[in-house]
PDB file of C-alpha atoms and ligand atoms in Angstrom:
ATOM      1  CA  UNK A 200     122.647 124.614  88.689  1.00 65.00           C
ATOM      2  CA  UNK A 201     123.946 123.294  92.022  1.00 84.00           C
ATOM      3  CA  UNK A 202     123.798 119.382  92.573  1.00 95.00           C
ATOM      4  CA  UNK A 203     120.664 119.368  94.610  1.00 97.00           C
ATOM      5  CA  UNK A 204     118.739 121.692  92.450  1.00 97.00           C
ATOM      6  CA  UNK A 205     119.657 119.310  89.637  1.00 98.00           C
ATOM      7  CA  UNK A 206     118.277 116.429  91.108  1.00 98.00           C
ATOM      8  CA  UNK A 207     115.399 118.227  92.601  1.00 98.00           C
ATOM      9  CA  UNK A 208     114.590 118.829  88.751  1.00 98.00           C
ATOM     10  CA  UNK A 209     115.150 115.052  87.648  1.00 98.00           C
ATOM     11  CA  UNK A 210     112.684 114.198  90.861  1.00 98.00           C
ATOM     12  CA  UNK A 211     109.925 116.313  89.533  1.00 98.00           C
ATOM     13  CA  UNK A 212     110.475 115.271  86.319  1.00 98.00           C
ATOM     14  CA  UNK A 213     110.149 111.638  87.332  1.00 98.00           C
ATOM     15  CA  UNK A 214     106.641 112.524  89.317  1.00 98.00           C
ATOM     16  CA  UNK A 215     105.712 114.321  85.954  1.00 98.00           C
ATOM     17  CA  UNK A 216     106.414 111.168  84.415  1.00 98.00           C
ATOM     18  CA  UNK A 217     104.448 108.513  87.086  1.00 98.00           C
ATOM     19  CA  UNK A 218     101.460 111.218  86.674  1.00 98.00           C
ATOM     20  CA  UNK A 219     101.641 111.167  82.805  1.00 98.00           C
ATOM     21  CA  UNK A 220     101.334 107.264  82.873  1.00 98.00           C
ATOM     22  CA  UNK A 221      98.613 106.814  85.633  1.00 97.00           C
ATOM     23  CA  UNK A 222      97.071 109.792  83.766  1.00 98.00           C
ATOM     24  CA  UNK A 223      97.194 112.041  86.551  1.00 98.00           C
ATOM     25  CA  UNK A 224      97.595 115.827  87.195  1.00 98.00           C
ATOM     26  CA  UNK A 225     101.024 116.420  88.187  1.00 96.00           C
ATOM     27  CA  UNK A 226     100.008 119.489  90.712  1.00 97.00           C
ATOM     28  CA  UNK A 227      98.187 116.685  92.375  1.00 97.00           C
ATOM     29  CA  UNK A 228     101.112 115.034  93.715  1.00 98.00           C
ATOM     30  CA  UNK A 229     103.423 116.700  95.902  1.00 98.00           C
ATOM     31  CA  UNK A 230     107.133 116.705  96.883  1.00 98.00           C
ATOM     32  CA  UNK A 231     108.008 116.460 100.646  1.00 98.00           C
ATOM     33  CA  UNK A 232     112.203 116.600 100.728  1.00 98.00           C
ATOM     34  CA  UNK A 233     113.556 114.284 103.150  1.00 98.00           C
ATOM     35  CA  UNK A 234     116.268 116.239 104.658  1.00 98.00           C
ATOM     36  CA  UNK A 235     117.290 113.767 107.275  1.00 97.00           C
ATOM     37  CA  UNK A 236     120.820 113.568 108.430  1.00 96.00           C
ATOM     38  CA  UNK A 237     121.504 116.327 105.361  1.00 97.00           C
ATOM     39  CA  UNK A 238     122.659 119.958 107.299  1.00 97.00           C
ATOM     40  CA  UNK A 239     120.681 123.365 107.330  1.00 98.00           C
ATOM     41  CA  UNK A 240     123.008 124.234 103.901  1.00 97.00           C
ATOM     42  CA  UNK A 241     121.711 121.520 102.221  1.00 98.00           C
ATOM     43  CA  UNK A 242     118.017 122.785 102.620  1.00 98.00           C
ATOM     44  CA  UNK A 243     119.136 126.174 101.620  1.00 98.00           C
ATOM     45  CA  UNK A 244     120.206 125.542  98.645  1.00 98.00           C
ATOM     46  CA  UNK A 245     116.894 123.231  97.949  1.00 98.00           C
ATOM     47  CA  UNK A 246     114.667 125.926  99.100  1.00 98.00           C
ATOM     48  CA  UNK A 247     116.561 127.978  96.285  1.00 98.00           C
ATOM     49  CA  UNK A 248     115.808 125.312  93.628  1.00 98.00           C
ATOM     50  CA  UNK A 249     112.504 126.260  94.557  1.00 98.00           C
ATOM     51  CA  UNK A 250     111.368 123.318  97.217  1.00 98.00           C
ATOM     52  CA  UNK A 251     109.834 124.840 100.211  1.00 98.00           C
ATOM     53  CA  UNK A 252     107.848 121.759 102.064  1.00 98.00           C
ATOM     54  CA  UNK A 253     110.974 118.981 104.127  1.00 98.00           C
ATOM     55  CA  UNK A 254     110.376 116.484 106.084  1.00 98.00           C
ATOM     56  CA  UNK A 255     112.781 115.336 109.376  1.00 98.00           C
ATOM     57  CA  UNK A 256     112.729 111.652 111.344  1.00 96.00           C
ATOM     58  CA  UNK A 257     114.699 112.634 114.796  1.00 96.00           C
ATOM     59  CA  UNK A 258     113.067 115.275 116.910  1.00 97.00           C
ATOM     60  CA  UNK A 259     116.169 117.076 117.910  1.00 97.00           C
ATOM     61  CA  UNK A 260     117.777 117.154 114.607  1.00 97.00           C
ATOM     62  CA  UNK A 261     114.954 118.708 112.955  1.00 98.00           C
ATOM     63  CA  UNK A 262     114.481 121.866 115.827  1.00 98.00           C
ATOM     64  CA  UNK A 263     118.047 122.500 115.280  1.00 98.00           C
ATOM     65  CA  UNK A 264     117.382 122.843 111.775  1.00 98.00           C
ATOM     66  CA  UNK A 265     114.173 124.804 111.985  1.00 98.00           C
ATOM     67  CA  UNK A 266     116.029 127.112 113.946  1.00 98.00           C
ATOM     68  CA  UNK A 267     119.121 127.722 112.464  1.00 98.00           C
ATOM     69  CA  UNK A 268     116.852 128.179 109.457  1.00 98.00           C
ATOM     70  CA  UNK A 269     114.461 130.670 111.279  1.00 98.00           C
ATOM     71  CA  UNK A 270     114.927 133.374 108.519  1.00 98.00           C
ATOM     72  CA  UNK A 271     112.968 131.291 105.920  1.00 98.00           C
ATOM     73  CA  UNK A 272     110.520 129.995 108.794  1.00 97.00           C
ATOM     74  CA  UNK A 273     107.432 131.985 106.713  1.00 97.00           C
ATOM     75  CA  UNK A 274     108.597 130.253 103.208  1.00 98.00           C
ATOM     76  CA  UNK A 275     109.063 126.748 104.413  1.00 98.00           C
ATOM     77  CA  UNK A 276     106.597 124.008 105.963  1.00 98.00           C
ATOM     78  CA  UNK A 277     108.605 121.369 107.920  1.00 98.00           C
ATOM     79  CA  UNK A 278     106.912 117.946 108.538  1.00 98.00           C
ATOM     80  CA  UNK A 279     107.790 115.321 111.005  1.00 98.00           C
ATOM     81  CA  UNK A 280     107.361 112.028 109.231  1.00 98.00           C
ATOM     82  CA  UNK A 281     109.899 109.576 112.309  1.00 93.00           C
ATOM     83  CA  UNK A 282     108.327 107.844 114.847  1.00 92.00           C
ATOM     84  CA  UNK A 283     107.172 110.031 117.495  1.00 94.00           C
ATOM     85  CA  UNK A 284     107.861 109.126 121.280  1.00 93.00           C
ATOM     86  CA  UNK A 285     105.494 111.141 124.090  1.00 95.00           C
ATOM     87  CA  UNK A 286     108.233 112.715 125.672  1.00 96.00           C
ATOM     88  CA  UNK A 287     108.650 114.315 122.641  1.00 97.00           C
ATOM     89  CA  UNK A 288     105.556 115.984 121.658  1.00 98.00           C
ATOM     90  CA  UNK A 289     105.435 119.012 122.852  1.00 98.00           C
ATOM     91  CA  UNK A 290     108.393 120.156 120.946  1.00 98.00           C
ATOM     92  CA  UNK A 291     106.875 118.746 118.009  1.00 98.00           C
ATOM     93  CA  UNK A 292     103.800 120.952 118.433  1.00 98.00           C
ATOM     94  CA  UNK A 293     105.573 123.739 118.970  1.00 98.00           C
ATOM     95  CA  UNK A 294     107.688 123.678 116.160  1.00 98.00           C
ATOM     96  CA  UNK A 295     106.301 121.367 113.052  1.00 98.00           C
ATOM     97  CA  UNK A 296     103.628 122.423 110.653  1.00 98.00           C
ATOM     98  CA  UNK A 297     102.526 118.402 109.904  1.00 98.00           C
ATOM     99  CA  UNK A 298     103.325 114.897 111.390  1.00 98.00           C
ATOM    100  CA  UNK A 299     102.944 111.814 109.386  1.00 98.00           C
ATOM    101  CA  UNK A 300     103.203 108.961 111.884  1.00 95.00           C
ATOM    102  CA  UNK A 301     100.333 109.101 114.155  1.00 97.00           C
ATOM    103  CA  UNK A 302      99.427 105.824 115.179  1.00 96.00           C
ATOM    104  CA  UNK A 303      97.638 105.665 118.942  1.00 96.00           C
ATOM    105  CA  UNK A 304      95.237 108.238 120.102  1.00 98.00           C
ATOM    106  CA  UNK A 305      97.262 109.200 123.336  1.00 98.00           C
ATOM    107  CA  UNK A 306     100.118 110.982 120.847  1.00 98.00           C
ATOM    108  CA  UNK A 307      97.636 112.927 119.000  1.00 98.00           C
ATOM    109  CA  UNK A 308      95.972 114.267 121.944  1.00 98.00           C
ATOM    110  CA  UNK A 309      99.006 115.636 123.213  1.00 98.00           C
ATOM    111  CA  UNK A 310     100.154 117.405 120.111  1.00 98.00           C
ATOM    112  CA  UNK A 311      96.744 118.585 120.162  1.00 98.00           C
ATOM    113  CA  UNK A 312      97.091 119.978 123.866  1.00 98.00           C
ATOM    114  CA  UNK A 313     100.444 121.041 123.321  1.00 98.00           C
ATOM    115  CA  UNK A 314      99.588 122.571 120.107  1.00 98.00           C
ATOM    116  CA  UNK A 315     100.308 126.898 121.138  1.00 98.00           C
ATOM    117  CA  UNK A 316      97.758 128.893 120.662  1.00 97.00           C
ATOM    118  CA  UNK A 317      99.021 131.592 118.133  1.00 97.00           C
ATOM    119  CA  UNK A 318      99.852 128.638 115.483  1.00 98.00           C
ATOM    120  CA  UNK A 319      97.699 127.000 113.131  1.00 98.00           C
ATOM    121  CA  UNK A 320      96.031 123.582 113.934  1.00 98.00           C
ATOM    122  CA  UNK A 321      99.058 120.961 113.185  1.00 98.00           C
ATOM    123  CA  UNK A 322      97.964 118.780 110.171  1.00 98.00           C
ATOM    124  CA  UNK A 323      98.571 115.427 110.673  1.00 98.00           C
ATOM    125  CA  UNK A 324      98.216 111.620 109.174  1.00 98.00           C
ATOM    126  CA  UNK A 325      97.633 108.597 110.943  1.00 98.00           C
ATOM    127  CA  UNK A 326     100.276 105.780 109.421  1.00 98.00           C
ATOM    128  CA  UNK A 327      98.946 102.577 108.292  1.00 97.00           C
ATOM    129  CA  UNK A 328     100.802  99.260 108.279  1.00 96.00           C
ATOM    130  CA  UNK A 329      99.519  97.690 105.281  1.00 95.00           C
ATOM    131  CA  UNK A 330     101.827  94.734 105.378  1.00 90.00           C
ATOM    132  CA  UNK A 331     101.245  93.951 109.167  1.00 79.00           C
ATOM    133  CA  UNK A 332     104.275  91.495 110.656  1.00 64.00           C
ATOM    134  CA  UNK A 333     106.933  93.110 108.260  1.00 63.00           C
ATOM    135  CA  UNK A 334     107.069  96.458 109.535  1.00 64.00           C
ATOM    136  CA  UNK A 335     105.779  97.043 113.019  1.00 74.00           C
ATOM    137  CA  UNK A 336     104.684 100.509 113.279  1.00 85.00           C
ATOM    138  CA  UNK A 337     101.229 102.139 112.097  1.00 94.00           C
ATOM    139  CA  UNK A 338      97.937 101.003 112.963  1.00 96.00           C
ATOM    140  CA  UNK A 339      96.188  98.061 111.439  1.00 96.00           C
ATOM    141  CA  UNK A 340      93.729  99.024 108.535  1.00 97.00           C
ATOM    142  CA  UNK A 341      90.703  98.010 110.163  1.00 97.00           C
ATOM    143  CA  UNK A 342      91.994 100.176 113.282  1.00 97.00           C
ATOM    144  CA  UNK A 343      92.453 103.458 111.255  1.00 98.00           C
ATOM    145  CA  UNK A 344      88.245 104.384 111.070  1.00 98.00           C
ATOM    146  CA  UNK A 345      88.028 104.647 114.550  1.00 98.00           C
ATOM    147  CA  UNK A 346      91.212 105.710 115.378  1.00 98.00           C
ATOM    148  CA  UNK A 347      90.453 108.722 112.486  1.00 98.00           C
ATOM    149  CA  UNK A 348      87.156 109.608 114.194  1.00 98.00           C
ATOM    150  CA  UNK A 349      88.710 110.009 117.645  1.00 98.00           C
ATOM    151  CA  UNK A 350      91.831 112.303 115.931  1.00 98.00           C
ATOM    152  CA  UNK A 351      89.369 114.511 113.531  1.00 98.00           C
ATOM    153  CA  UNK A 352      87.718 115.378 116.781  1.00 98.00           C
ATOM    154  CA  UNK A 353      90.730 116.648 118.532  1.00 98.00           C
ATOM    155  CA  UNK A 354      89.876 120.753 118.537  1.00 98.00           C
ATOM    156  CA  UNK A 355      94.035 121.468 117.501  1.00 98.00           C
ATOM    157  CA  UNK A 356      95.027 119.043 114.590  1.00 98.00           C
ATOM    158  CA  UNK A 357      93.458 119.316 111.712  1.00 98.00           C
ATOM    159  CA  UNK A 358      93.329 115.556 109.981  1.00 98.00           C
ATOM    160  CA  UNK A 359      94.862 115.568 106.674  1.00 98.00           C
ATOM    161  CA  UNK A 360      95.015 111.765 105.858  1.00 98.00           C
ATOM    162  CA  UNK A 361      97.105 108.690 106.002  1.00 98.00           C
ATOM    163  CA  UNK A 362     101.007 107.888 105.466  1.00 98.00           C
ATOM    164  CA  UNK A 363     102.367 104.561 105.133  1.00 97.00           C
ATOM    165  CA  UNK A 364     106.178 102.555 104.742  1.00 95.00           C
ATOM    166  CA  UNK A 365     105.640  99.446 103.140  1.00 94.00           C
ATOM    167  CA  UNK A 366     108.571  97.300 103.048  1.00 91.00           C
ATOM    168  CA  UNK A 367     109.999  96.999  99.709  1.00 90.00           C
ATOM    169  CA  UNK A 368     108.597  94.648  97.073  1.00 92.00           C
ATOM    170  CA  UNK A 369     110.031  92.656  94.176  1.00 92.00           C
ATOM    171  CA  UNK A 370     108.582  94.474  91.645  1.00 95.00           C
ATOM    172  CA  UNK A 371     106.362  97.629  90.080  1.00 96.00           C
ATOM    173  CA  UNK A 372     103.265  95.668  90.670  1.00 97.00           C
ATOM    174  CA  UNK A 373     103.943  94.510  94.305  1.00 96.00           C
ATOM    175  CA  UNK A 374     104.750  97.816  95.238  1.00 96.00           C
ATOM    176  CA  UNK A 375     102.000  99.309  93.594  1.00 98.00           C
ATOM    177  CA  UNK A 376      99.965  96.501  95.351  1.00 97.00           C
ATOM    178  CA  UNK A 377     100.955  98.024  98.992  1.00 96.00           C
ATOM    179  CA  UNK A 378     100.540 101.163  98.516  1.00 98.00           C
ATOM    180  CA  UNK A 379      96.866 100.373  97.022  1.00 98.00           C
ATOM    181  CA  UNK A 380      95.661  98.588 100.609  1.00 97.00           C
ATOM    182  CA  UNK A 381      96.722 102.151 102.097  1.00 98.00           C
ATOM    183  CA  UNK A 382      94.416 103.948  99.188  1.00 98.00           C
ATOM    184  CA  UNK A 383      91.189 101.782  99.862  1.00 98.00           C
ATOM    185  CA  UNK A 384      91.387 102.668 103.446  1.00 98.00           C
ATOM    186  CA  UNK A 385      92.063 106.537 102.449  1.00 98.00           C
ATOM    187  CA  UNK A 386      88.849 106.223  99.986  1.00 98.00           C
ATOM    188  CA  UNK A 387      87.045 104.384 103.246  1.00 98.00           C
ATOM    189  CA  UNK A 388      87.474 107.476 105.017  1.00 98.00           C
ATOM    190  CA  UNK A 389      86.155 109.727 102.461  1.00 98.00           C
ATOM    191  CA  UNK A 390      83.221 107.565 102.463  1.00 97.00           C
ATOM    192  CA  UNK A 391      82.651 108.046 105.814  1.00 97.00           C
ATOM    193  CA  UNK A 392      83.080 111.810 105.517  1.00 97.00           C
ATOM    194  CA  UNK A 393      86.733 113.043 106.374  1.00 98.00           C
ATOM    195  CA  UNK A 394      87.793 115.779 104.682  1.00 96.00           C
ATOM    196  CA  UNK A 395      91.126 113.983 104.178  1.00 98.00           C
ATOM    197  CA  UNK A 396      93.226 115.476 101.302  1.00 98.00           C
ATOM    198  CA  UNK A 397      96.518 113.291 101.976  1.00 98.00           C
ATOM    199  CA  UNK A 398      97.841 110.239 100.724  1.00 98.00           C
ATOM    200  CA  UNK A 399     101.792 110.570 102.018  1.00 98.00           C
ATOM    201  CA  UNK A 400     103.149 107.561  99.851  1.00 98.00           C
ATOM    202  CA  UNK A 401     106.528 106.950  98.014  1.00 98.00           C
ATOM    203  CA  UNK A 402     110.302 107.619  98.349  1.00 98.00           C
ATOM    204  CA  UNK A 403     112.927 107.658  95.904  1.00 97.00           C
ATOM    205  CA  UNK A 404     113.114 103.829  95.348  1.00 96.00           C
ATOM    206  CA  UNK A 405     109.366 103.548  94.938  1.00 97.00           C
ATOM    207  CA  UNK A 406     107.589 106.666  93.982  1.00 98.00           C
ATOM    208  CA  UNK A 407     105.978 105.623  90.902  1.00 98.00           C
ATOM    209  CA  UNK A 408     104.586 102.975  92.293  1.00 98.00           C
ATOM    210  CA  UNK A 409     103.384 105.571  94.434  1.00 98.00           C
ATOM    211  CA  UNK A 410     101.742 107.836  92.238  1.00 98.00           C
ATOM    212  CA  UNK A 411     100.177 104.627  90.247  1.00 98.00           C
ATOM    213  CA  UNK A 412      98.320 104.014  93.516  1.00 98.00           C
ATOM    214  CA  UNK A 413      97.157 107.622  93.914  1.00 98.00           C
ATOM    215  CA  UNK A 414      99.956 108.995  96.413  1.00 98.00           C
ATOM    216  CA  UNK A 415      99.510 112.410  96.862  1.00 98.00           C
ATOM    217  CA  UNK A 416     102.847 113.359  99.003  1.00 98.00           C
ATOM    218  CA  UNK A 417     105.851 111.466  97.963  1.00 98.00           C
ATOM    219  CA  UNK A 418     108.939 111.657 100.482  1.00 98.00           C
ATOM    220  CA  UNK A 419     112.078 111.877  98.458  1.00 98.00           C
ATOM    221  CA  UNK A 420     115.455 112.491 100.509  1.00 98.00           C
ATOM    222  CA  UNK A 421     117.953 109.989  98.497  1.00 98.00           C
ATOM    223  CA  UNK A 422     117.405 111.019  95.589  1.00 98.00           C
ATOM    224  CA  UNK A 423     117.546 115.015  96.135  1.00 98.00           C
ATOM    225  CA  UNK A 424     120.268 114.695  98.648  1.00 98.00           C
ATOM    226  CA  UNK A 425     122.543 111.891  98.061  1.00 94.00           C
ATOM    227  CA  UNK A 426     122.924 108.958 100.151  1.00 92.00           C
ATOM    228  CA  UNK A 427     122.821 108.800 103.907  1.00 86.00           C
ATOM    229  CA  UNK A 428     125.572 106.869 106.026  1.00 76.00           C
ATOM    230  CA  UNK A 429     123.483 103.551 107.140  1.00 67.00           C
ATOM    231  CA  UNK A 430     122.691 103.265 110.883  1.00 55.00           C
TER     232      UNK A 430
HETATM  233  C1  PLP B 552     114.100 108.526 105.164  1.00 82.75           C
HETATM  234  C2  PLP B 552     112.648 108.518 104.887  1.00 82.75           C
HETATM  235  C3  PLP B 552     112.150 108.847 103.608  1.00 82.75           C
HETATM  236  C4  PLP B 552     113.036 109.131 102.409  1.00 82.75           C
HETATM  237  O1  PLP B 552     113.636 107.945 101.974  1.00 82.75           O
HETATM  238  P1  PLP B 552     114.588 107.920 100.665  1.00 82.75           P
HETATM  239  O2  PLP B 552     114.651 106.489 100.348  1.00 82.75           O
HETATM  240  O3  PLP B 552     115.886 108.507 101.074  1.00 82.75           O
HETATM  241  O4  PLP B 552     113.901 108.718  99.623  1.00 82.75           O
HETATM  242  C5  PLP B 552     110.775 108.900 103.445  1.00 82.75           C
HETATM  243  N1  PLP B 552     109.933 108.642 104.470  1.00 82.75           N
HETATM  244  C6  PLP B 552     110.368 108.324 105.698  1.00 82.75           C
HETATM  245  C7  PLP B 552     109.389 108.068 106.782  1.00 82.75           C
HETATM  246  C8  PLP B 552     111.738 108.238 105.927  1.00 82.75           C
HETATM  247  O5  PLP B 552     112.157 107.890 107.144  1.00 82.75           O
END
């Protein structure tokens, strides 16, 4: 067992766990690998510990990966979970299956523009900043109905649900606290009949907060791939 597929099996056992205690089905949870700043090896070998689903922050980066990776292109599902600039976009449509950070309409109808024809719609989530003044990106809670309507309409994505970064909290309970303001509005949006399936909540410091609060997409890169020089 290489390194990563041993720690890919002590992150699913730790989801196993947070599922067990919020008595949860484990296959509703899934494991998005953060493979950020980690080379095209690295993935490999992950995708051979049997992950297929990764998620990349920086544009660039995560083409060059996709590509030098084209082989497995069928097997694997590559999400872009950064901050996403309009410049930008098109690149993104062309080569992501999801993106997590949508936060203003003018983004999304791009990707939907840009989205090419012979590919399926690109699933997306809108980002919610549930702890508004500590971390500025996302859209405000009360912003996400509307902002959901106008997406769900857009004839190329196909709305999957909402992702959020709270800022880390003292404690279990904080966390768990966060992460539950980014549930209600997910359960508003059900209400209001969205077909959203996607709660993209967690990473390695946090995930069973996470799962407590009904996440059902952690993003795990530290803990499956070591740590990452600081910026
Ligand atoms: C880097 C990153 C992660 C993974 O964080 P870890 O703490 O390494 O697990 C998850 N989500 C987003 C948006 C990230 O940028």
């Amino acid at each position: 067992m290489t390194m990563i597929g041993d720690n890919l099996q002590q992150v699913r056992a730790r989801i196993q766990a947070a599922c067990a205690a919020a008595g949860r089905d484990p296959v509703s949870v899934r494991l998005l690998a953060v493979s950020k700043t980690f080379p095209a090896d690295a993935v490999r070998e992950a995708h051979a510990a049997g992950q297929t689903a990764f998620g990349e922050n920086y544009v660039q980066e995560g083409v060059a990966k996709i590509e030098a990776l084209a082989d497995l292109r069928e097997r694997l599902e590559w999400h872009c979970i950064g901050p996403l600039q309009s410049n930008k976009t098109r690149v993104v449509a062309e080569h992501f299956d999801w993106v997590h950070g949508i936060d203003r309409l003018k983004i999304a109808q791009r990707l939907s523009e840009q989205r090419p024809a012979h590919l399926p719609p690109l699933r997306v989530c809108l980002q919610v900043n549930v702890d508004a003044g500590a971390n500025k990106s996302g859209v405000a809670p009360e912003e996400v109905p509307a902002l959901a309507q106008a997406v769900a309409a857009l004839p190329r994505l196909a709305l999957r649900g909402l992702m959020a970064i709270p800022e880390p909290a003292p404690d279990f309970e904080a966390q768990r606290a966060l992460f539950l303001r980014a549930a209600a509005v997910f359960e508003q949006l059900r209400s209001a009949g969205l077909a959203v399936d996607t709660l993209s909540l967690g990473m390695s410091a946090d995930l069973e907060a996470a799962v407590a609060a009904g996440s059902t997409m952690v993003r795990v890169g530290t803990a499956i791939f070591g740590g990452r020089p600081r910026a």
